[in-house]
XYZ file of C-alpha atoms in Angstrom:
314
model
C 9.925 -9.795 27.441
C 11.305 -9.622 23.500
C 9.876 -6.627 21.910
C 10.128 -5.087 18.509
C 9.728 -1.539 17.533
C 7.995 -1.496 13.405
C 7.452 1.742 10.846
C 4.520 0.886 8.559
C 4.585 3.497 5.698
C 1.512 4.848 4.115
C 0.806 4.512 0.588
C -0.604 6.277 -2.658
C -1.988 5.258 -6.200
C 0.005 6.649 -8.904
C -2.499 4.667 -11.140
C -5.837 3.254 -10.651
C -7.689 1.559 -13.355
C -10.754 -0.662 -12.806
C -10.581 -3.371 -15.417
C -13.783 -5.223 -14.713
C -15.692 -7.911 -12.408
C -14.423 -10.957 -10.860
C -15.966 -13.985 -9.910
C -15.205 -13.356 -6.198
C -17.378 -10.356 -6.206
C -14.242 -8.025 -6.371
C -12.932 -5.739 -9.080
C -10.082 -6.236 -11.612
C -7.722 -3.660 -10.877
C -4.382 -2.375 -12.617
C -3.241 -0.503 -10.001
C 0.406 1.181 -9.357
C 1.509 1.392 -6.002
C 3.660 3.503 -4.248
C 5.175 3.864 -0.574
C 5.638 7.119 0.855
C 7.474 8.111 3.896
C 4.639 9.598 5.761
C 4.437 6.311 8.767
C 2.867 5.152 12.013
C 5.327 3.501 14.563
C 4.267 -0.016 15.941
C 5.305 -1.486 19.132
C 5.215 -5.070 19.546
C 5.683 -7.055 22.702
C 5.022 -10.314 23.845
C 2.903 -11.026 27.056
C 2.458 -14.242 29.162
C -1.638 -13.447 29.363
C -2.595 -15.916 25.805
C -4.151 -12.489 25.139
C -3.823 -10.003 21.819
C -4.137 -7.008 23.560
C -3.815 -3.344 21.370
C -3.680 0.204 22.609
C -3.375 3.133 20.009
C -2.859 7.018 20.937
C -5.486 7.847 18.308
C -9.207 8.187 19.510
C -10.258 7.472 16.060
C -9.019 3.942 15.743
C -10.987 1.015 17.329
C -9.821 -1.348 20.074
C -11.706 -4.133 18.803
C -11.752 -7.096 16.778
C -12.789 -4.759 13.688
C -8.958 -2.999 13.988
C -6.915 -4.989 10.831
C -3.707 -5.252 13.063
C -6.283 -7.116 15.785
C -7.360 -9.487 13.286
C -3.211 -9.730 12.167
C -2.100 -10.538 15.528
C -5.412 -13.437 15.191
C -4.419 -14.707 12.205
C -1.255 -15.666 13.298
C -2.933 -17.066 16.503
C -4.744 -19.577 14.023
C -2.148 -20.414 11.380
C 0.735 -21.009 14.350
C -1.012 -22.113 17.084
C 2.073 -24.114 18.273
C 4.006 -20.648 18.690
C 1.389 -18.879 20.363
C 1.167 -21.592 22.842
C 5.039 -21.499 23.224
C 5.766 -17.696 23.024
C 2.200 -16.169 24.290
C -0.038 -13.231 23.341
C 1.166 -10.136 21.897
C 0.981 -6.424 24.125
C 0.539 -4.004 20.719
C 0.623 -0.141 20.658
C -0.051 2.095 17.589
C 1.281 5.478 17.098
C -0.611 7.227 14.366
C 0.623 9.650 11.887
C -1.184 8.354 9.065
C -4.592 10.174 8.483
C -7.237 7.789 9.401
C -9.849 6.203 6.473
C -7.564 7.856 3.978
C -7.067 6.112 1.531
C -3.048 5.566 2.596
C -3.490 2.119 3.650
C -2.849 3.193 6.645
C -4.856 0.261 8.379
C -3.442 -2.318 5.927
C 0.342 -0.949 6.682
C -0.058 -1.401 10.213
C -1.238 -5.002 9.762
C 1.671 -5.815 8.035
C 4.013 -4.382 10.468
C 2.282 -7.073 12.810
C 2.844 -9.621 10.742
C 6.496 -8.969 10.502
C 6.717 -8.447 13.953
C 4.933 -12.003 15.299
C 7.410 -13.605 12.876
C 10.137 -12.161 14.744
C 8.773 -12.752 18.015
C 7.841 -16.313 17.554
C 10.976 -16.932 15.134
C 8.918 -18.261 12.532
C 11.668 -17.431 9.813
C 8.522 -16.750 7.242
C 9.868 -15.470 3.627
C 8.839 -12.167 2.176
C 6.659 -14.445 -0.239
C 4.620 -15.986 2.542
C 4.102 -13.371 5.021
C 2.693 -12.030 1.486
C 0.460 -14.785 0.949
C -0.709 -14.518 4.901
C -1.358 -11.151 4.261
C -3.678 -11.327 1.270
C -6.116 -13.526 3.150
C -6.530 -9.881 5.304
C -6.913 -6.915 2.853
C -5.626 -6.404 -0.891
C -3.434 -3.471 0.181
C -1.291 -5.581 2.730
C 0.151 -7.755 0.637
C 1.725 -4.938 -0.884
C 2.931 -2.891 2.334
C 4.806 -6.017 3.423
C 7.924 -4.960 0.985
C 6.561 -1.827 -0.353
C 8.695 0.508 -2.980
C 6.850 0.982 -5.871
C 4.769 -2.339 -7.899
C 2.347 -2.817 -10.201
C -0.264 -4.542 -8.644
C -2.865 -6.186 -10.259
C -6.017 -8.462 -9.743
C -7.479 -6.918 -6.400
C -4.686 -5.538 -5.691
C -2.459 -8.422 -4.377
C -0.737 -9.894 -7.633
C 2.919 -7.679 -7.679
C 5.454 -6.833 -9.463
C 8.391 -4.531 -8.186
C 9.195 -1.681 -10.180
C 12.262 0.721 -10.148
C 10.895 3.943 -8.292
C 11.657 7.228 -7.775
C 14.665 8.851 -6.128
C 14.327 11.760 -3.995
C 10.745 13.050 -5.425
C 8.422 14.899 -3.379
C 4.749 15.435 -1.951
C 2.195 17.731 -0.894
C -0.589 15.114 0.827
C -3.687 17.012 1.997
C -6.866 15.505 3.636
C -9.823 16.902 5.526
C -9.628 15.220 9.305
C -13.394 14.720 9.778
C -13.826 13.044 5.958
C -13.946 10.070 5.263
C -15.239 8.420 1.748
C -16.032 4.900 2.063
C -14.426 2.515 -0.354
C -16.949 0.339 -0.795
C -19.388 2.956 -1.604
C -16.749 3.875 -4.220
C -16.258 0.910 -6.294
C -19.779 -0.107 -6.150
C -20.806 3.102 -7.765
C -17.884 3.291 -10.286
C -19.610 -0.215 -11.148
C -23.505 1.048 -11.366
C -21.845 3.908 -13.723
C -19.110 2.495 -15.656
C -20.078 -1.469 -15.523
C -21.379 -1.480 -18.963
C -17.790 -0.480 -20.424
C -16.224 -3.593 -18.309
C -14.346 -6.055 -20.051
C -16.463 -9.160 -19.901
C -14.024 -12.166 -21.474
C -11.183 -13.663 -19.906
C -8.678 -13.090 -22.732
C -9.240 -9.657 -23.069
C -9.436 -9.004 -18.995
C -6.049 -11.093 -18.836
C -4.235 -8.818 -21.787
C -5.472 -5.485 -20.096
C -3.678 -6.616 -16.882
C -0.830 -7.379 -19.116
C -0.863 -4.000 -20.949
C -0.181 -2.177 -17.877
C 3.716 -3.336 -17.512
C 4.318 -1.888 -20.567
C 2.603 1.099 -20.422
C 3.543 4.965 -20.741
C 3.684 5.771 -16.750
C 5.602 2.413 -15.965
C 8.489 3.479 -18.855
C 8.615 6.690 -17.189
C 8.972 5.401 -13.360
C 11.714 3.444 -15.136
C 13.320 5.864 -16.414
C 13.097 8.098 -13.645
C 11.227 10.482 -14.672
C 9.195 12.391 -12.191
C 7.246 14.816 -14.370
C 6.372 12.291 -16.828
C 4.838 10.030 -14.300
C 2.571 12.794 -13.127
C 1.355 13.102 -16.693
C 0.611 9.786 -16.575
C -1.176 9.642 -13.677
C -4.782 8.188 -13.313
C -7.031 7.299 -10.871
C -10.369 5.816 -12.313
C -12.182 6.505 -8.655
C -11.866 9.904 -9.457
C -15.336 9.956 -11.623
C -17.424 9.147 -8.930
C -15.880 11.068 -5.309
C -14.654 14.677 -6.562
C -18.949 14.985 -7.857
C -20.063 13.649 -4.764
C -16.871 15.510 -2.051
C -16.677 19.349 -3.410
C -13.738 19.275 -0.620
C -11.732 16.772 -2.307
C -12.091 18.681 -5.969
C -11.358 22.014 -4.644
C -8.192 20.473 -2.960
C -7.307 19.129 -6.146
C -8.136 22.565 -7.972
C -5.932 24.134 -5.577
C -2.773 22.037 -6.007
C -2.997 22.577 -9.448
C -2.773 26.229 -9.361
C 0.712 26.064 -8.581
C 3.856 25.137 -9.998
C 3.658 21.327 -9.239
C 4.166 18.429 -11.859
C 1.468 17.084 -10.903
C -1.828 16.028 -8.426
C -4.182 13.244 -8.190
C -6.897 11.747 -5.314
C -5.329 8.406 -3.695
C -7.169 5.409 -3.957
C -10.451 5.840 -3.205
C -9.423 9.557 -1.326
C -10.187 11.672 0.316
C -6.562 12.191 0.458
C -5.437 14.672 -2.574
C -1.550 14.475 -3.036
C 0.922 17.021 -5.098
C 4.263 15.874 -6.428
C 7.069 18.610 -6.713
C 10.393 18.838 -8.019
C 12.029 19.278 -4.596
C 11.404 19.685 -1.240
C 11.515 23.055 -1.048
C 8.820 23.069 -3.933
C 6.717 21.015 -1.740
C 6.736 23.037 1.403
C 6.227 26.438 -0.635
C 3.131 25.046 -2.009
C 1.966 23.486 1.363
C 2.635 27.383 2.938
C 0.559 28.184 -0.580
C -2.123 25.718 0.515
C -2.746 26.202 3.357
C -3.121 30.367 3.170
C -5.548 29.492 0.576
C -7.778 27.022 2.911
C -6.962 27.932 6.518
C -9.527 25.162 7.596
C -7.752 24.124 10.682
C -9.886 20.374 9.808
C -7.283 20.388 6.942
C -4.207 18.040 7.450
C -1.371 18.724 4.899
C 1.893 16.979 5.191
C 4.994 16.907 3.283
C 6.693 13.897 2.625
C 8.767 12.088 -0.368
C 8.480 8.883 -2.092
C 10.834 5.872 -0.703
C 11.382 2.285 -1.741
C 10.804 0.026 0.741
C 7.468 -0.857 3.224
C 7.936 -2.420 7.074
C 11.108 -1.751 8.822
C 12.481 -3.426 11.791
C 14.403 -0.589 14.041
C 14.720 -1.596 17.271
């Protein structure tokens, strides 16, 4: 049987900016996106059952058709039928290291990894462009952890545009195991609180999205500048989780007491990440962390930024 072995990093928000409404019921977002090192492994294997069968070493992740790498492997199922038929179903086993409901795409990395891998298996030969465009019809964060680095990405998330990113820089990432915020919950109250200040008309909405490539934290990622980017940083979803999770603001509050360059929630949290100087910054202020919240619930990892999403290595 041909098999592939996948890593699917995780990723964080270095910027988060909700722009407005669209007509498909999402938000306009202006979003920066960056991969991190932190990964799950993916084994993928075919099988001579016609069956998408998945196995994970993680209680917390379902078995079912609600998994996104279950409804990966499917979508390939229905857009290649002719493979499937020739090459068979897919034997698929997760092992987790990203947190689970996060707010690391950890879900959406993991689907992409699929994708990648059923190309290989079936020899499709798909381009980087089109496993994209596959992977948009699944989630707004896959599209992205297809090629991963660092992008701007803009409408709900799938429209990119490959930055530069950052060498060798750092991060504390802390989350609370039994948390979980849900994202829809999120945006839909950023909108009952914030939806009045929306831009409303097309030709402003389009120059806001265009405003972002230029901005202060992209010129800064460009120029390679670590502590100017966490100056920069910005996460609109902030306004409506650290009221409602005291967890998630005193995690914040606590990374900021030492010397970091800067923190920030991801996404739509409850992961809280720190970005240091150097790796040995970023373990002394994980010791630092966790002496000050010896919750054994609380997950903190150190782990850098890197430039590139799925990787084949085996």
């Amino acid at each position: 049987m041909r098999s592939y072995t996948l890593i699917a990093p995780a990723k964080i928000n270095l910027y988060l900016e909700i722009i407005g409404d669209r007509d498909d019921g999402y938000h306009e977002l202006a979003m920066i996106l960056q991969s991190i090192e932190l990964a799950d492994q993916i084994e993928i294997e075919s099988n001579d059952v016609q069956l998408i069968r998945l196995r994970c070493d993680s209680k917390e992740v379902p078995m079912d058709r609600s998994n996104l790498v279950y409804r990966a492997a499917d979508l390939m199922v229905s857009e290649f039928p002719d493979s499937f038929a020739t090459y068979g179903g897919v034997d698929i086993t997760l092992h987790k290291r990203i947190p689970v409901a996060a707010g690391l795409a950890g879900g959406s990395t993991d689907a992409a990894a699929v994708l990648v891998g059923i190309d290989l298996l079936w020899k499709l030969g798909l381009t980087r462009s089109e496993l994209e465009e596959l992977a948009a019809k699944l989630g707004s964060d896959i599209p992205f952890c297809i090629g991963g680095g660092t992008a701007i990405a803009t409408g709900r998330g799938e429209k990119l545009s490959e930055l530069l990113g950052l060498n060798n820089t750092y991060i504390v990432l802390a989350k609370y195991r039994s948390l979980e915020v849900s994202t829809p919950w999120a945006y839909k109250t950023y909108r009952s609180l914030y939806g009045d200040a929306y831009i409303k008309d097309i030709e402003n909405l389009t120059a806001r999205k265009n405003a972002v490539h230029s901005g202060d934290i992209v010129k800064a990622i460009s120029n390679q500048h670590a502590s100017q980017v966490a100056e920069k940083m910005h996460n609109d979803l902030e306004k409506v989780v650290l009221p409602e999770y005291p967890q998630v603001l005193k995690l914040k509050e606590s990374f900021a007491k030492y010397d970091i360059l800067g923190t920030m929630m991801s996404g739509s949290g409850p992961s809280v990440f720190a970005l240091c100087e150097s790796k040995d910054k970023a373990e002394e202020v994980k010791i630092n962390i966790r002496n000050e919240i010896p919750d054994p619930d609380l997950e903190i990892f150190v782990t850098k930024l890197i430039n590139h999403g799925i990787q084949v290595v085996s």
